[in-house]
Amino acid sequence: MATARPHATVEPWQDPNAEPILRIEGVTKTFGKVYAVDDVSLDIYRGEFFSLLGGSGCGKSTLLRVLGGFEIPDKGRVLIDGVDVTRVAPYERPVNMMFQSYALFPHMTVEQNIAFGLKQDGRARSEIEDRVAAMLDLVRMGQLGRRRPDQLSGGQRQRVALARALARSPKILLLDEPLGALDKKLREHTQFELVNIQEKVGTTFIMVTHDQEEAMTMSSRIAVMDAGRIVQVSTPSALYEYPANRFVAEFIGAVNTIAGTVVDAGEDRVVVRAHELGQDVVARAPQPIPVGTDVSIAIRPEKIDVREQPPSGEDNVVQGKVADIAYLGDVSIYHVRTDSGHVLRVQETHAARTADPHYQWGETLWLVWNAADAIVLAS
Amino acid sequence: MNGRKPFVLYTAMAFGYAFLYLPIVAVIAYSFNKSRMVTVWGGFSLKWYGELAGNTQILDAAQRSLLIAALTATLAVCLGTLAGLALARFGRFSGRNLLSLLTSAPLVMPEVMLGLSALLLFVSLEQLVGWPERRGLTTITIAHVTFCICYVTVIVRSRLVQMDHSVEEAAMDLGARPWKVFFVITLPLIAPALLAGWLLAFTLSLDDLVVSSFTSGPGASTLPMVIYSKVKLGVTPEINALATLVILFVAAGVTIAGWMLHRQGKATG
Amino acid sequence: MARPASHSSLWQLWHQVFTDLFRWIGVLGRELSSSRGRWVVLALPMLWLVAFFLVPFLLVLKISFASAVSGAQPPYSDMIGTAEDGALTLRFAIAGYQLLLTDSLYVTAYVNSLVFATVSTLGCLVLGYPIAYGIARASPAARAVLLVLVILPFWTSSLLRAYALIGILRTNGLLNQLLMGLGITDAPLVILHTDLAVYIGITYNYLPFMIMPLTANLMRLDFTLLEAAADLGARPLTSFLRITLPLSVPGIVAGSLLVFIPAVGEFVIPDLLGGPDALTIGRAIWTEFFSNRDWPMASAVAIAMLALIVVPMLVFEYVQDKRLEGDRR
């Protein structure tokens, strides 16, 4: 997990001169008194695989429907290639959507489904046939063009939906939980396939998902949403290593958070009095924080090192006893209860093959971590 | 509990089904009775069907009833589909509550009330604008359409609500304009509901006695009106034969339609 | 090839007609896709129902306050008239409504209608519950057959089914032949043209209306609940009374309403199966209208009948609301 796709050598969002293919300006959408999308602004660039990530009801699907033209925002604008499409009907937008339910037309064959959009554009019959065949090849469904949707498996339907949405060569493809209806094994496989197809066709993909692992694996960038607002936009690795706040830190992966008060502030590091641990800890601060501020410190479980003897010369040392052990095959998770009663989660990778856990239940351990690996979050 | 036969339950069910079917079976059986005496079995005969075929009053009324039923069903399906579409797909609009009320109130309105109110309207209209000059096929059809719309609306609306709305959105997303979405996607998918609605409206209209009696005029009797006046005079073997034909006709129609719907349901999920 | 001038113009005319036709169809299509198209979709059924349901209903309400004028066409008074000095007058006759409360004839009609509807609803429940329960617990194939058998009578004419019952219930009918053949009775029972015949008739006619919602409800019932009850020591009767019955109340309410409401206004069954004294609201309206030609009275009776229907509807709404609240909790 947590490795960005290697293609990201070019990062258009770093380039001040790059023209975004999609610009969202202050979009707000309310349903009654509920703010589904609350003043969202976002630039997305050509060729990106962009994810909108968040829990249910965070507004990610509404935002996607605004982009597709199914909801008209109360405020704000949507521009595609510099053209304002805020009030343009879905059937006149250069974007296509892959629906969560796939929304395949049940009374048409796979071929007819894929050809539907091309027919609406009034393309020549031979052109439509070629394009349909090419799309079937792209999603490896060449043999099944004559079938009806109800004769297909879930994974096959998903691929037909993808082919249908890509057939018109949209400028942007919108994907609403594209893997949500697949079982776990198939989902992992399809993640890579979807990324490969995206790289092959070069279309800009915008995906809505609630699954952080899915977003991390597939995306060039991720926007984390909560309560209708965008909390942070970053590459997957930056999101994991430098979460902007506690919500993001806890949403992406596992994390230990320790509450405390800043007692000493250096240039890029602070000393925090952690009441829950009954001791001071040193952490990295991205920007200067005044003494006396209440903060949270986030440490990823795999960043904590375990010692069986009291160590010396480390930034942070906390002593505790093993309270719980979970063996997960590739790693083990330990819950270590400190003398103050706080429980820290620690992850150990199994490099060598052994049937025994490294540490025993109730064993006294010393947990150490670098100041640079602990990050101070605004709470 | 499985395994052990719940004897009481089976007996009660058998009694219930016998209650539902015994009278119908008796009518069908006696329609083939040679004897005029309804209580005595005089041997098998088709003579009552022969007499039926020669009864112009009944044939005339049957023809009229079938015409009214077909017109009613067709008009009711058109209007009911529009109403169902508006209620299921237009979101909130002004007048939604009124439409919802108007499409459900006739369902609980007693037939006498529907018939009486329709007649009073026609009489007032005649006074005001001179139309309809005489009551008959047109007025009966209008009155029938009015209550049949509601049944069609209920059926179409519930089908539309069940249907995945994103299928229509997908068509729009792929470039189809709303009216094209309706004809190419929505209509084929709600076709079973339309057929069911048509059949229901057809049989409701074909069966109706009360509303027809109020809205009909001289010389425009429908089949139920003729049957009613004959039954008031007593049980006759001729009506047995007529009842048998109507029951078989409707049962066959419903069965074939049901089978078709089942097949289509399989095809379109 | 030169055409005769007239021919050519005729051809052009036809061409024009067809071009226009298609142009207008195109316009229609564009209209339907605009918001004006939505308006058309909405307006057509709305106008129809307002014109042929709402307005007539208000007419009935209006005429119920007029007074009868025999011999006139239509046979009721104008409510808005001009007095001798030319001023507009508005005359309300509430005589019809007064008569409803005082004349024992109408009071009897209302009581009869209520009794017929209530007893028949109970009859449908007693007969229909086992059938619905049996259908819900049957295997899918058997369930389909049993359901079709319930639905088929619903599609056949209620007039003809009432007629079929006459043949069964009459003095020398099948039922009496059967009873006497089995030696249960010596003399034929008089059932036809009694209140009992009306109960049987309405129950027979509306039984499918009770079974269908009940079956839908019982099919949703999780039968593992009964296994859990049995596992906890409940005997079949106990688990039926304590688990199945309470959970099927919504189905019972829905089915009862579907039977009760049309039964209150029923005309055909009391008229064909009941005795001359089995006067119901439906028959009262019919008689006032067709025999006595007292349209205001018929209208007043009809308006008052709605009260009998509105009350159970409100009860149903109340029950539904409470249930929805319960679901939300």
mmCIF file of C-alpha atoms in Angstrom, chain B residues 1-2 4 9 12-13 15-17 19-24 26-27 30 38-39 75 79 82-83 85-86 89-90 93-95 98-99 102-103 105-106 108-114 116-124 127 142 145-146 149-150 177-179 183 196 199-200 203 207 209-210 213-214 224 227-228 231-232 234-237 239-240 242-243 246-247 250-251 254-255, chain C residues 29-30 32-33 38 40-42 44-46 48-57 59-60 63 73-74 76 127 130-131 133-135 137 146-150 152-161 163-168 170 172-174 177 200 203-204 207-208 211 226-227 236 261 265-268 271-272 282-283 285-286 289-290 295 298-299 302-303 305-306 309 313:
data_model
loop_
_atom_site.group_PDB
_atom_site.id
_atom_site.type_symbol
_atom_site.label_atom_id
_atom_site.label_comp_id
_atom_site.label_asym_id
_atom_site.label_seq_id
_atom_site.Cartn_x
_atom_site.Cartn_y
_atom_site.Cartn_z
ATOM 1 C CA MET B 1 -41.729 -27.452 12.121
ATOM 2 C CA ASN B 2 -40.966 -28.467 8.534
ATOM 3 C CA ARG B 4 -44.888 -32.169 10.083
ATOM 4 C CA LEU B 9 -53.656 -25.011 7.785
ATOM 5 C CA ALA B 12 -58.398 -24.077 5.920
ATOM 6 C CA MET B 13 -56.588 -23.389 2.647
ATOM 7 C CA PHE B 15 -61.780 -24.605 2.115
ATOM 8 C CA GLY B 16 -60.731 -21.087 1.054
ATOM 9 C CA TYR B 17 -59.802 -22.117 -2.471
ATOM 10 C CA PHE B 19 -64.958 -21.125 -1.728
ATOM 11 C CA LEU B 20 -63.195 -19.061 -4.405
ATOM 12 C CA TYR B 21 -63.681 -21.524 -7.230
ATOM 13 C CA LEU B 22 -66.765 -23.642 -6.543
ATOM 14 C CA PRO B 23 -69.298 -21.016 -7.743
ATOM 15 C CA ILE B 24 -67.332 -20.381 -10.933
ATOM 16 C CA ALA B 26 -70.645 -24.592 -11.082
ATOM 17 C CA VAL B 27 -71.531 -21.846 -13.544
ATOM 18 C CA TYR B 30 -74.227 -25.762 -15.814
ATOM 19 C CA VAL B 38 -80.774 -25.065 -13.434
ATOM 20 C CA THR B 39 -80.806 -27.600 -10.634
ATOM 21 C CA LEU B 75 -56.603 6.460 -23.136
ATOM 22 C CA LEU B 79 -52.770 9.667 -19.370
ATOM 23 C CA LEU B 82 -47.844 10.743 -17.983
ATOM 24 C CA ALA B 83 -49.136 11.107 -14.432
ATOM 25 C CA LEU B 85 -43.921 9.786 -14.933
ATOM 26 C CA ALA B 86 -44.570 13.185 -13.380
ATOM 27 C CA ARG B 89 -39.486 11.517 -11.969
ATOM 28 C CA PHE B 90 -40.199 15.241 -11.751
ATOM 29 C CA PHE B 93 -43.142 20.633 -8.392
ATOM 30 C CA SER B 94 -46.082 22.846 -7.613
ATOM 31 C CA GLY B 95 -49.268 20.850 -7.980
ATOM 32 C CA LEU B 98 -52.903 17.861 -6.056
ATOM 33 C CA LEU B 99 -51.947 15.377 -8.770
ATOM 34 C CA LEU B 102 -56.415 13.279 -7.793
ATOM 35 C CA THR B 103 -54.770 10.036 -8.882
ATOM 36 C CA ALA B 105 -58.882 9.580 -4.517
ATOM 37 C CA PRO B 106 -60.894 7.736 -7.209
ATOM 38 C CA VAL B 108 -61.208 4.743 -2.696
ATOM 39 C CA MET B 109 -64.292 6.495 -4.074
ATOM 40 C CA PRO B 110 -67.337 4.186 -4.160
ATOM 41 C CA GLU B 111 -68.580 3.456 -7.672
ATOM 42 C CA VAL B 112 -71.961 5.014 -6.976
ATOM 43 C CA MET B 113 -70.204 8.256 -6.104
ATOM 44 C CA LEU B 114 -68.103 8.167 -9.281
ATOM 45 C CA LEU B 116 -73.328 10.019 -9.785
ATOM 46 C CA SER B 117 -70.725 12.776 -10.038
ATOM 47 C CA ALA B 118 -69.919 11.979 -13.680
ATOM 48 C CA LEU B 119 -73.586 12.093 -14.610
ATOM 49 C CA LEU B 120 -74.139 15.400 -12.818
ATOM 50 C CA LEU B 121 -71.193 16.825 -14.758
ATOM 51 C CA PHE B 122 -72.578 15.673 -18.091
ATOM 52 C CA VAL B 123 -76.016 17.062 -17.295
ATOM 53 C CA SER B 124 -74.556 20.423 -16.267
ATOM 54 C CA GLN B 127 -77.111 22.738 -19.966
ATOM 55 C CA ILE B 142 -64.878 9.383 -20.285
ATOM 56 C CA VAL B 145 -61.037 6.568 -18.207
ATOM 57 C CA THR B 146 -61.265 8.837 -15.177
ATOM 58 C CA ILE B 149 -56.136 6.494 -14.967
ATOM 59 C CA CYS B 150 -55.545 6.041 -11.268
ATOM 60 C CA ARG B 177 -32.090 14.042 -25.207
ATOM 61 C CA PRO B 178 -34.902 13.615 -22.658
ATOM 62 C CA TRP B 179 -37.617 12.678 -25.160
ATOM 63 C CA PHE B 183 -38.820 6.465 -26.008
ATOM 64 C CA ALA B 196 -50.487 -4.717 -17.032
ATOM 65 C CA LEU B 199 -55.242 -5.092 -19.096
ATOM 66 C CA LEU B 200 -56.410 -3.903 -15.707
ATOM 67 C CA THR B 203 -61.172 -5.569 -17.420
ATOM 68 C CA ASP B 207 -66.832 -5.369 -15.688
ATOM 69 C CA LEU B 209 -71.965 -1.874 -14.027
ATOM 70 C CA VAL B 210 -72.552 1.069 -11.720
ATOM 71 C CA SER B 213 -75.532 2.731 -15.574
ATOM 72 C CA PHE B 214 -75.227 6.343 -14.443
ATOM 73 C CA PRO B 224 -72.910 -5.761 -17.557
ATOM 74 C CA ILE B 227 -76.549 -9.124 -17.606
ATOM 75 C CA TYR B 228 -77.753 -7.211 -14.543
ATOM 76 C CA VAL B 231 -80.096 -11.631 -13.523
ATOM 77 C CA LYS B 232 -82.678 -9.498 -11.697
ATOM 78 C CA GLY B 234 -83.559 -14.947 -12.308
ATOM 79 C CA VAL B 235 -80.866 -17.445 -13.203
ATOM 80 C CA THR B 236 -80.924 -18.471 -16.849
ATOM 81 C CA PRO B 237 -78.764 -21.026 -18.645
ATOM 82 C CA ILE B 239 -76.252 -16.225 -18.769
ATOM 83 C CA ASN B 240 -74.329 -19.297 -17.580
ATOM 84 C CA LEU B 242 -72.180 -15.949 -21.342
ATOM 85 C CA ALA B 243 -70.472 -15.969 -17.937
ATOM 86 C CA VAL B 246 -66.357 -13.999 -20.309
ATOM 87 C CA ILE B 247 -64.535 -15.838 -17.515
ATOM 88 C CA VAL B 250 -60.421 -12.954 -19.192
ATOM 89 C CA ALA B 251 -58.583 -15.904 -17.652
ATOM 90 C CA VAL B 254 -54.525 -12.641 -18.058
ATOM 91 C CA THR B 255 -52.638 -15.922 -18.279
ATOM 92 C CA GLY C 29 -39.742 16.386 -29.695
ATOM 93 C CA ARG C 30 -37.877 19.565 -28.868
ATOM 94 C CA LEU C 32 -40.922 17.568 -24.837
ATOM 95 C CA SER C 33 -37.257 17.905 -23.981
ATOM 96 C CA ARG C 38 -42.534 18.682 -18.666
ATOM 97 C CA VAL C 40 -47.355 19.092 -21.073
ATOM 98 C CA VAL C 41 -46.662 15.755 -19.375
ATOM 99 C CA LEU C 42 -48.025 17.178 -16.167
ATOM 100 C CA LEU C 44 -52.694 16.453 -19.597
ATOM 101 C CA PRO C 45 -53.577 14.022 -16.784
ATOM 102 C CA MET C 46 -54.058 16.912 -14.375
ATOM 103 C CA TRP C 48 -58.450 15.409 -17.273
ATOM 104 C CA LEU C 49 -58.757 14.569 -13.593
ATOM 105 C CA VAL C 50 -59.733 18.093 -12.618
ATOM 106 C CA ALA C 51 -62.385 18.228 -15.336
ATOM 107 C CA PHE C 52 -63.840 14.768 -14.884
ATOM 108 C CA PHE C 53 -63.197 14.025 -11.223
ATOM 109 C CA LEU C 54 -62.666 17.141 -9.138
ATOM 110 C CA VAL C 55 -65.276 19.356 -10.806
ATOM 111 C CA PRO C 56 -67.968 16.616 -10.759
ATOM 112 C CA PHE C 57 -67.205 15.983 -7.114
ATOM 113 C CA LEU C 59 -70.938 19.517 -8.379
ATOM 114 C CA VAL C 60 -72.250 16.709 -6.190
ATOM 115 C CA ILE C 63 -76.305 19.859 -5.688
ATOM 116 C CA GLN C 73 -84.867 19.132 -16.190
ATOM 117 C CA PRO C 74 -82.518 18.809 -14.406
ATOM 118 C CA TYR C 76 -83.223 20.406 -8.857
ATOM 119 C CA LEU C 127 -60.782 -17.131 5.400
ATOM 120 C CA PRO C 130 -54.647 -19.240 6.409
ATOM 121 C CA ILE C 131 -54.416 -18.948 2.639
ATOM 122 C CA TYR C 133 -49.937 -17.873 5.483
ATOM 123 C CA GLY C 134 -49.902 -21.072 3.425
ATOM 124 C CA ILE C 135 -48.802 -19.198 0.293
ATOM 125 C CA ARG C 137 -44.657 -20.663 3.523
ATOM 126 C CA LEU C 146 -51.361 -20.599 -5.396
ATOM 127 C CA LEU C 147 -50.939 -16.865 -5.946
ATOM 128 C CA VAL C 148 -52.180 -17.066 -9.536
ATOM 129 C CA LEU C 149 -55.212 -18.954 -8.276
ATOM 130 C CA VAL C 150 -55.958 -16.113 -5.871
ATOM 131 C CA LEU C 152 -57.462 -14.953 -11.261
ATOM 132 C CA PRO C 153 -60.856 -14.398 -9.599
ATOM 133 C CA PHE C 154 -59.803 -10.807 -8.942
ATOM 134 C CA TRP C 155 -59.666 -10.308 -12.714
ATOM 135 C CA THR C 156 -63.065 -11.848 -13.404
ATOM 136 C CA SER C 157 -66.180 -9.736 -13.338
ATOM 137 C CA SER C 158 -67.602 -9.194 -9.870
ATOM 138 C CA LEU C 159 -71.103 -9.051 -11.354
ATOM 139 C CA LEU C 160 -70.688 -12.511 -12.865
ATOM 140 C CA ARG C 161 -69.225 -13.865 -9.659
ATOM 141 C CA TYR C 163 -74.386 -14.219 -10.238
ATOM 142 C CA ALA C 164 -72.448 -17.460 -9.763
ATOM 143 C CA LEU C 165 -73.113 -17.300 -6.029
ATOM 144 C CA ILE C 166 -76.861 -17.098 -6.641
ATOM 145 C CA GLY C 167 -76.711 -20.519 -8.246
ATOM 146 C CA ILE C 168 -74.976 -21.899 -5.156
ATOM 147 C CA ARG C 170 -80.571 -20.436 -3.798
ATOM 148 C CA ASN C 172 -82.689 -25.470 -4.652
ATOM 149 C CA GLY C 173 -79.054 -24.554 -5.270
ATOM 150 C CA LEU C 174 -75.893 -26.612 -4.940
ATOM 151 C CA GLN C 177 -78.481 -30.088 -2.353
ATOM 152 C CA ILE C 200 -70.985 -14.394 1.907
ATOM 153 C CA THR C 203 -66.490 -11.922 1.446
ATOM 154 C CA TYR C 204 -66.375 -13.993 -1.731
ATOM 155 C CA LEU C 207 -61.262 -12.189 -0.589
ATOM 156 C CA PRO C 208 -58.358 -11.645 -3.055
ATOM 157 C CA ILE C 211 -55.057 -12.214 0.645
ATOM 158 C CA LEU C 226 -40.344 -18.835 14.499
ATOM 159 C CA GLU C 227 -37.448 -21.271 14.708
ATOM 160 C CA PRO C 236 -46.461 -23.611 17.463
ATOM 161 C CA ILE C 261 -63.714 0.723 1.809
ATOM 162 C CA GLY C 265 -70.257 1.663 -1.070
ATOM 163 C CA GLU C 266 -71.062 -1.690 -2.654
ATOM 164 C CA PHE C 267 -74.236 -1.758 -4.718
ATOM 165 C CA VAL C 268 -74.333 -4.904 -6.847
ATOM 166 C CA ASP C 271 -78.870 -5.659 -4.579
ATOM 167 C CA LEU C 272 -78.567 -9.137 -6.112
ATOM 168 C CA GLY C 282 -75.276 2.269 -2.490
ATOM 169 C CA ARG C 283 -78.827 1.051 -2.977
ATOM 170 C CA ILE C 285 -78.356 6.433 -3.786
ATOM 171 C CA TRP C 286 -79.413 4.267 -6.695
ATOM 172 C CA PHE C 289 -81.512 8.723 -8.274
ATOM 173 C CA PHE C 290 -83.179 6.333 -10.671
ATOM 174 C CA TRP C 295 -80.875 14.243 -7.211
ATOM 175 C CA ALA C 298 -78.857 11.230 -3.698
ATOM 176 C CA SER C 299 -75.995 13.737 -3.588
ATOM 177 C CA ALA C 302 -73.277 10.210 -1.287
ATOM 178 C CA ILE C 303 -71.434 13.044 0.454
ATOM 179 C CA MET C 305 -71.085 8.237 2.779
ATOM 180 C CA LEU C 306 -67.606 9.649 2.258
ATOM 181 C CA ILE C 309 -64.610 6.014 4.144
ATOM 182 C CA MET C 313 -58.432 6.026 5.873
#
